[in-house]
């Protein structure tokens, strides 16, 4: 469960702390992610502060060979959750005008789903790799070079690119020299 009932804790005094085991499945943009870990909930003057380290397993597509693989990620969540109803009277509470704030619903459930979704999306690498030295796909015949080899001749290096990389290198060297000169 990534939903925690906080009705008891909302009645406790500021600073009270409770730890909860979290495990469940969170849907992130149509992909099921298993999540497990522990969150510490602390009563604040405005609501409940959730802090925790969670481990997720996201199914990603390798940017080189396009195969699906399981990518373990660790996310550190820290978010304050605001109650929408008064725990004693049940009356609706005004919410702070903070963009993207998280809320505790009228059943006193603190739902970590949206925070997990946002933090996981930030943690996913821009170019995921199934493993560091993934051989990728052959640019000529498309075979997955992790699983098979092919007889295609190696791609000739594009001479325009090597000219460009020389330029970039020279630029970097020049700026290094410049920095040294100013020191
Ligand atoms: Zn790969
Ligand atoms: Zn090939």
PDB file of C-alpha atoms and ligand atoms in Angstrom:
ATOM      1  CA  UNK A   1       0.000   0.000   0.000  1.00  0.00           C
ATOM      2  CA  UNK A   2       1.253   3.456  -0.822  1.00  0.00           C
ATOM      3  CA  UNK A   3      -1.719   5.002   0.983  1.00  0.00           C
ATOM      4  CA  UNK A   4      -1.380   5.547   4.723  1.00  0.00           C
ATOM      5  CA  UNK A   5      -4.253   6.278   7.093  1.00  0.00           C
ATOM      6  CA  UNK A   6      -3.100   9.198   9.229  1.00  0.00           C
ATOM      7  CA  UNK A   7      -6.293   9.842  11.229  1.00  0.00           C
ATOM      8  CA  UNK A   8      -4.572   8.937  14.514  1.00  0.00           C
ATOM      9  CA  UNK A   9      -1.456  10.943  13.830  1.00  0.00           C
ATOM     10  CA  UNK A  10      -3.434  14.047  12.874  1.00  0.00           C
ATOM     11  CA  UNK A  11      -4.751  14.063  16.470  1.00  0.00           C
ATOM     12  CA  UNK A  12      -1.259  13.895  17.912  1.00  0.00           C
ATOM     13  CA  UNK A  13       0.903  16.852  18.860  1.00  0.00           C
ATOM     14  CA  UNK A  14       3.354  18.578  16.547  1.00  0.00           C
ATOM     15  CA  UNK A  15       6.579  16.627  16.200  1.00  0.00           C
ATOM     16  CA  UNK A  16       5.090  13.168  16.701  1.00  0.00           C
ATOM     17  CA  UNK A  17       6.736  10.625  14.435  1.00  0.00           C
ATOM     18  CA  UNK A  18       5.556   7.358  12.964  1.00  0.00           C
ATOM     19  CA  UNK A  19       7.327   5.023  10.587  1.00  0.00           C
ATOM     20  CA  UNK A  20       5.516   3.061   7.918  1.00  0.00           C
ATOM     21  CA  UNK A  21       6.603   0.286   5.630  1.00  0.00           C
ATOM     22  CA  UNK A  22       5.563   1.053   2.094  1.00  0.00           C
ATOM     23  CA  UNK A  23       5.168  -1.442  -0.694  1.00  0.00           C
ATOM     24  CA  UNK A  24       2.958  -1.515  -3.698  1.00  0.00           C
ATOM     25  CA  UNK A  25       2.654  -0.953  -7.387  1.00  0.00           C
ATOM     26  CA  UNK A  26       2.491   2.531  -8.838  1.00  0.00           C
ATOM     27  CA  UNK A  27       1.415   3.210 -12.389  1.00  0.00           C
ATOM     28  CA  UNK A  28       3.788   5.691 -13.993  1.00  0.00           C
ATOM     29  CA  UNK A  29       2.669   6.749 -17.456  1.00  0.00           C
ATOM     30  CA  UNK A  30       1.184   3.332 -18.151  1.00  0.00           C
ATOM     31  CA  UNK A  31       4.149   1.409 -16.751  1.00  0.00           C
ATOM     32  CA  UNK A  32       3.788  -0.607 -13.546  1.00  0.00           C
ATOM     33  CA  UNK A  33       6.524   0.115 -11.031  1.00  0.00           C
ATOM     34  CA  UNK A  34       7.027  -1.913  -7.890  1.00  0.00           C
ATOM     35  CA  UNK A  35       7.840   0.300  -4.926  1.00  0.00           C
ATOM     36  CA  UNK A  36       9.126  -0.614  -1.485  1.00  0.00           C
ATOM     37  CA  UNK A  37      10.777   1.194   1.384  1.00  0.00           C
ATOM     38  CA  UNK A  38       9.990   3.082   4.534  1.00  0.00           C
ATOM     39  CA  UNK A  39       8.591   6.519   5.163  1.00  0.00           C
ATOM     40  CA  UNK A  40       8.782   8.581   8.311  1.00  0.00           C
ATOM     41  CA  UNK A  41       5.716  10.727   8.943  1.00  0.00           C
ATOM     42  CA  UNK A  42       6.017  13.729  11.226  1.00  0.00           C
ATOM     43  CA  UNK A  43       3.119  15.831  12.442  1.00  0.00           C
ATOM     44  CA  UNK A  44       3.695  19.484  11.575  1.00  0.00           C
ATOM     45  CA  UNK A  45       1.662  22.545  12.476  1.00  0.00           C
ATOM     46  CA  UNK A  46       0.030  22.446   9.038  1.00  0.00           C
ATOM     47  CA  UNK A  47      -0.174  18.748   8.267  1.00  0.00           C
ATOM     48  CA  UNK A  48       2.206  15.828   7.939  1.00  0.00           C
ATOM     49  CA  UNK A  49       5.721  15.776   6.581  1.00  0.00           C
ATOM     50  CA  UNK A  50       6.595  12.570   4.747  1.00  0.00           C
ATOM     51  CA  UNK A  51      10.245  11.643   4.363  1.00  0.00           C
ATOM     52  CA  UNK A  52      11.535   8.381   3.053  1.00  0.00           C
ATOM     53  CA  UNK A  53      13.844   6.418   0.832  1.00  0.00           C
ATOM     54  CA  UNK A  54      11.999   4.215  -1.602  1.00  0.00           C
ATOM     55  CA  UNK A  55      13.245   1.670  -4.080  1.00  0.00           C
ATOM     56  CA  UNK A  56      11.423   1.313  -7.351  1.00  0.00           C
ATOM     57  CA  UNK A  57      11.802  -1.073 -10.236  1.00  0.00           C
ATOM     58  CA  UNK A  58      10.872   0.609 -13.463  1.00  0.00           C
ATOM     59  CA  UNK A  59      10.549  -1.199 -16.747  1.00  0.00           C
ATOM     60  CA  UNK A  60      12.436   0.982 -19.224  1.00  0.00           C
ATOM     61  CA  UNK A  61      13.384   0.731 -22.882  1.00  0.00           C
ATOM     62  CA  UNK A  62      17.120   0.662 -23.551  1.00  0.00           C
ATOM     63  CA  UNK A  63      18.090   3.676 -25.673  1.00  0.00           C
ATOM     64  CA  UNK A  64      20.641   1.610 -27.638  1.00  0.00           C
ATOM     65  CA  UNK A  65      19.115  -1.818 -28.250  1.00  0.00           C
ATOM     66  CA  UNK A  66      15.435  -0.913 -27.613  1.00  0.00           C
ATOM     67  CA  UNK A  67      14.857  -3.948 -25.378  1.00  0.00           C
ATOM     68  CA  UNK A  68      12.841  -3.689 -22.170  1.00  0.00           C
ATOM     69  CA  UNK A  69      14.746  -4.064 -18.943  1.00  0.00           C
ATOM     70  CA  UNK A  70      14.207  -3.579 -15.232  1.00  0.00           C
ATOM     71  CA  UNK A  71      15.878  -0.465 -13.931  1.00  0.00           C
ATOM     72  CA  UNK A  72      16.145  -0.216 -10.133  1.00  0.00           C
ATOM     73  CA  UNK A  73      15.971   3.371  -8.893  1.00  0.00           C
ATOM     74  CA  UNK A  74      16.183   4.903  -5.451  1.00  0.00           C
ATOM     75  CA  UNK A  75      14.162   8.005  -4.692  1.00  0.00           C
ATOM     76  CA  UNK A  76      14.287  10.219  -1.624  1.00  0.00           C
ATOM     77  CA  UNK A  77      10.905  11.730  -0.958  1.00  0.00           C
ATOM     78  CA  UNK A  78      10.292  14.755   1.211  1.00  0.00           C
ATOM     79  CA  UNK A  79       6.878  16.373   0.957  1.00  0.00           C
ATOM     80  CA  UNK A  80       4.427  17.992   3.310  1.00  0.00           C
ATOM     81  CA  UNK A  81       0.824  16.823   3.068  1.00  0.00           C
ATOM     82  CA  UNK A  82      -2.057  19.090   4.033  1.00  0.00           C
ATOM     83  CA  UNK A  83      -5.360  17.788   5.433  1.00  0.00           C
ATOM     84  CA  UNK A  84      -8.452  18.805   3.470  1.00  0.00           C
ATOM     85  CA  UNK A  85     -10.842  18.302   6.400  1.00  0.00           C
ATOM     86  CA  UNK A  86     -10.532  19.032  10.096  1.00  0.00           C
ATOM     87  CA  UNK A  87      -9.802  15.790  11.950  1.00  0.00           C
ATOM     88  CA  UNK A  88     -12.122  16.652  14.862  1.00  0.00           C
ATOM     89  CA  UNK A  89     -15.035  18.539  13.311  1.00  0.00           C
ATOM     90  CA  UNK A  90     -14.886  17.158   9.756  1.00  0.00           C
ATOM     91  CA  UNK A  91     -15.201  20.701   8.411  1.00  0.00           C
ATOM     92  CA  UNK A  92     -13.343  21.513   5.197  1.00  0.00           C
ATOM     93  CA  UNK A  93      -9.995  23.206   5.761  1.00  0.00           C
ATOM     94  CA  UNK A  94      -8.482  25.983   3.662  1.00  0.00           C
ATOM     95  CA  UNK A  95      -5.414  24.802   1.773  1.00  0.00           C
ATOM     96  CA  UNK A  96      -2.221  26.816   1.452  1.00  0.00           C
ATOM     97  CA  UNK A  97      -1.789  28.493  -1.897  1.00  0.00           C
ATOM     98  CA  UNK A  98       1.271  26.492  -2.843  1.00  0.00           C
ATOM     99  CA  UNK A  99       1.567  25.125  -6.353  1.00  0.00           C
ATOM    100  CA  UNK A 100       1.822  21.343  -6.511  1.00  0.00           C
ATOM    101  CA  UNK A 101       1.037  20.824  -2.830  1.00  0.00           C
ATOM    102  CA  UNK A 102      -0.011  17.371  -1.690  1.00  0.00           C
ATOM    103  CA  UNK A 103      -3.168  16.730   0.275  1.00  0.00           C
ATOM    104  CA  UNK A 104      -4.609  14.227   2.737  1.00  0.00           C
ATOM    105  CA  UNK A 105      -8.080  13.294   1.541  1.00  0.00           C
ATOM    106  CA  UNK A 106     -11.361  13.426   3.465  1.00  0.00           C
ATOM    107  CA  UNK A 107     -10.860   9.806   4.594  1.00  0.00           C
ATOM    108  CA  UNK A 108      -7.544  10.848   6.196  1.00  0.00           C
ATOM    109  CA  UNK A 109      -5.546   8.897   3.650  1.00  0.00           C
ATOM    110  CA  UNK A 110      -2.113  10.172   2.775  1.00  0.00           C
ATOM    111  CA  UNK A 111      -1.502   8.897  -0.737  1.00  0.00           C
ATOM    112  CA  UNK A 112       2.149   8.712  -1.824  1.00  0.00           C
ATOM    113  CA  UNK A 113       1.305   7.706  -5.410  1.00  0.00           C
ATOM    114  CA  UNK A 114       1.684  11.118  -7.032  1.00  0.00           C
ATOM    115  CA  UNK A 115       4.917  11.942  -5.175  1.00  0.00           C
ATOM    116  CA  UNK A 116       6.381   8.558  -6.150  1.00  0.00           C
ATOM    117  CA  UNK A 117       5.370   9.185  -9.759  1.00  0.00           C
ATOM    118  CA  UNK A 118       6.998  12.632  -9.866  1.00  0.00           C
ATOM    119  CA  UNK A 119      10.201  11.600  -8.090  1.00  0.00           C
ATOM    120  CA  UNK A 120      10.580   8.481 -10.231  1.00  0.00           C
ATOM    121  CA  UNK A 121      10.164  10.434 -13.461  1.00  0.00           C
ATOM    122  CA  UNK A 122      12.949  12.761 -12.298  1.00  0.00           C
ATOM    123  CA  UNK A 123      15.206   9.828 -11.422  1.00  0.00           C
ATOM    124  CA  UNK A 124      14.803   7.977 -14.721  1.00  0.00           C
ATOM    125  CA  UNK A 125      17.945   8.497 -16.827  1.00  0.00           C
ATOM    126  CA  UNK A 126      17.580  10.504 -20.050  1.00  0.00           C
ATOM    127  CA  UNK A 127      19.154   7.682 -22.050  1.00  0.00           C
ATOM    128  CA  UNK A 128      18.523   4.438 -20.182  1.00  0.00           C
ATOM    129  CA  UNK A 129      20.907   1.564 -20.910  1.00  0.00           C
ATOM    130  CA  UNK A 130      20.112  -2.103 -20.238  1.00  0.00           C
ATOM    131  CA  UNK A 131      23.738  -2.379 -19.163  1.00  0.00           C
ATOM    132  CA  UNK A 132      26.687   0.013 -19.399  1.00  0.00           C
ATOM    133  CA  UNK A 133      28.346  -1.719 -22.353  1.00  0.00           C
ATOM    134  CA  UNK A 134      25.183  -2.512 -24.314  1.00  0.00           C
ATOM    135  CA  UNK A 135      26.294  -3.212 -27.883  1.00  0.00           C
ATOM    136  CA  UNK A 136      23.112  -1.769 -29.371  1.00  0.00           C
ATOM    137  CA  UNK A 137      21.625  -2.554 -32.761  1.00  0.00           C
ATOM    138  CA  UNK A 138      23.580  -2.959 -35.988  1.00  0.00           C
ATOM    139  CA  UNK A 139      22.910   0.282 -37.931  1.00  0.00           C
ATOM    140  CA  UNK A 140      22.826  -1.677 -41.193  1.00  0.00           C
ATOM    141  CA  UNK A 141      20.726  -4.806 -40.559  1.00  0.00           C
ATOM    142  CA  UNK A 142      19.179  -3.951 -37.174  1.00  0.00           C
ATOM    143  CA  UNK A 143      20.224  -7.139 -35.366  1.00  0.00           C
ATOM    144  CA  UNK A 144      20.552  -6.840 -31.583  1.00  0.00           C
ATOM    145  CA  UNK A 145      24.325  -7.107 -31.188  1.00  0.00           C
ATOM    146  CA  UNK A 146      23.945  -8.222 -27.550  1.00  0.00           C
ATOM    147  CA  UNK A 147      22.278 -11.417 -28.742  1.00  0.00           C
ATOM    148  CA  UNK A 148      23.774 -12.088 -32.162  1.00  0.00           C
ATOM    149  CA  UNK A 149      26.477 -10.938 -34.510  1.00  0.00           C
ATOM    150  CA  UNK A 150      26.154 -10.084 -38.172  1.00  0.00           C
ATOM    151  CA  UNK A 151      28.433  -9.862 -41.188  1.00  0.00           C
ATOM    152  CA  UNK A 152      27.818  -6.221 -41.973  1.00  0.00           C
ATOM    153  CA  UNK A 153      30.998  -4.237 -42.631  1.00  0.00           C
ATOM    154  CA  UNK A 154      31.748  -1.745 -39.858  1.00  0.00           C
ATOM    155  CA  UNK A 155      30.378   1.740 -40.439  1.00  0.00           C
ATOM    156  CA  UNK A 156      33.042   3.976 -41.970  1.00  0.00           C
ATOM    157  CA  UNK A 157      33.777   6.862 -39.650  1.00  0.00           C
ATOM    158  CA  UNK A 158      32.258  10.024 -41.059  1.00  0.00           C
ATOM    159  CA  UNK A 159      35.157  12.346 -41.786  1.00  0.00           C
ATOM    160  CA  UNK A 160      33.020  15.447 -41.202  1.00  0.00           C
ATOM    161  CA  UNK A 161      32.457  14.332 -37.620  1.00  0.00           C
ATOM    162  CA  UNK A 162      36.129  13.764 -36.958  1.00  0.00           C
ATOM    163  CA  UNK A 163      36.859  17.270 -38.258  1.00  0.00           C
ATOM    164  CA  UNK A 164      34.192  18.587 -35.900  1.00  0.00           C
ATOM    165  CA  UNK A 165      35.535  16.683 -32.897  1.00  0.00           C
ATOM    166  CA  UNK A 166      38.977  18.210 -33.571  1.00  0.00           C
ATOM    167  CA  UNK A 167      37.383  21.641 -33.460  1.00  0.00           C
ATOM    168  CA  UNK A 168      35.581  20.899 -30.198  1.00  0.00           C
ATOM    169  CA  UNK A 169      38.785  19.586 -28.658  1.00  0.00           C
ATOM    170  CA  UNK A 170      40.698  22.686 -29.706  1.00  0.00           C
ATOM    171  CA  UNK A 171      37.989  24.851 -28.210  1.00  0.00           C
ATOM    172  CA  UNK A 172      38.186  23.024 -24.892  1.00  0.00           C
ATOM    173  CA  UNK A 173      41.973  23.256 -24.841  1.00  0.00           C
ATOM    174  CA  UNK A 174      41.770  26.962 -25.540  1.00  0.00           C
ATOM    175  CA  UNK A 175      39.329  27.574 -22.694  1.00  0.00           C
ATOM    176  CA  UNK A 176      41.473  25.526 -20.301  1.00  0.00           C
ATOM    177  CA  UNK A 177      44.486  27.661 -21.209  1.00  0.00           C
ATOM    178  CA  UNK A 178      42.399  30.780 -20.760  1.00  0.00           C
ATOM    179  CA  UNK A 179      41.271  29.699 -17.291  1.00  0.00           C
ATOM    180  CA  UNK A 180      44.845  28.920 -16.284  1.00  0.00           C
ATOM    181  CA  UNK A 181      45.949  32.334 -17.535  1.00  0.00           C
ATOM    182  CA  UNK A 182      43.436  34.160 -15.363  1.00  0.00           C
ATOM    183  CA  UNK A 183      44.400  32.335 -12.179  1.00  0.00           C
TER     184      UNK A 183
HETATM  185 ZN1  LIG B   1      20.570  -2.290 -24.502  1.00  0.00          ZN
HETATM  186 ZN1  LIG B   2      24.348  -6.003 -39.303  1.00  0.00          ZN
END
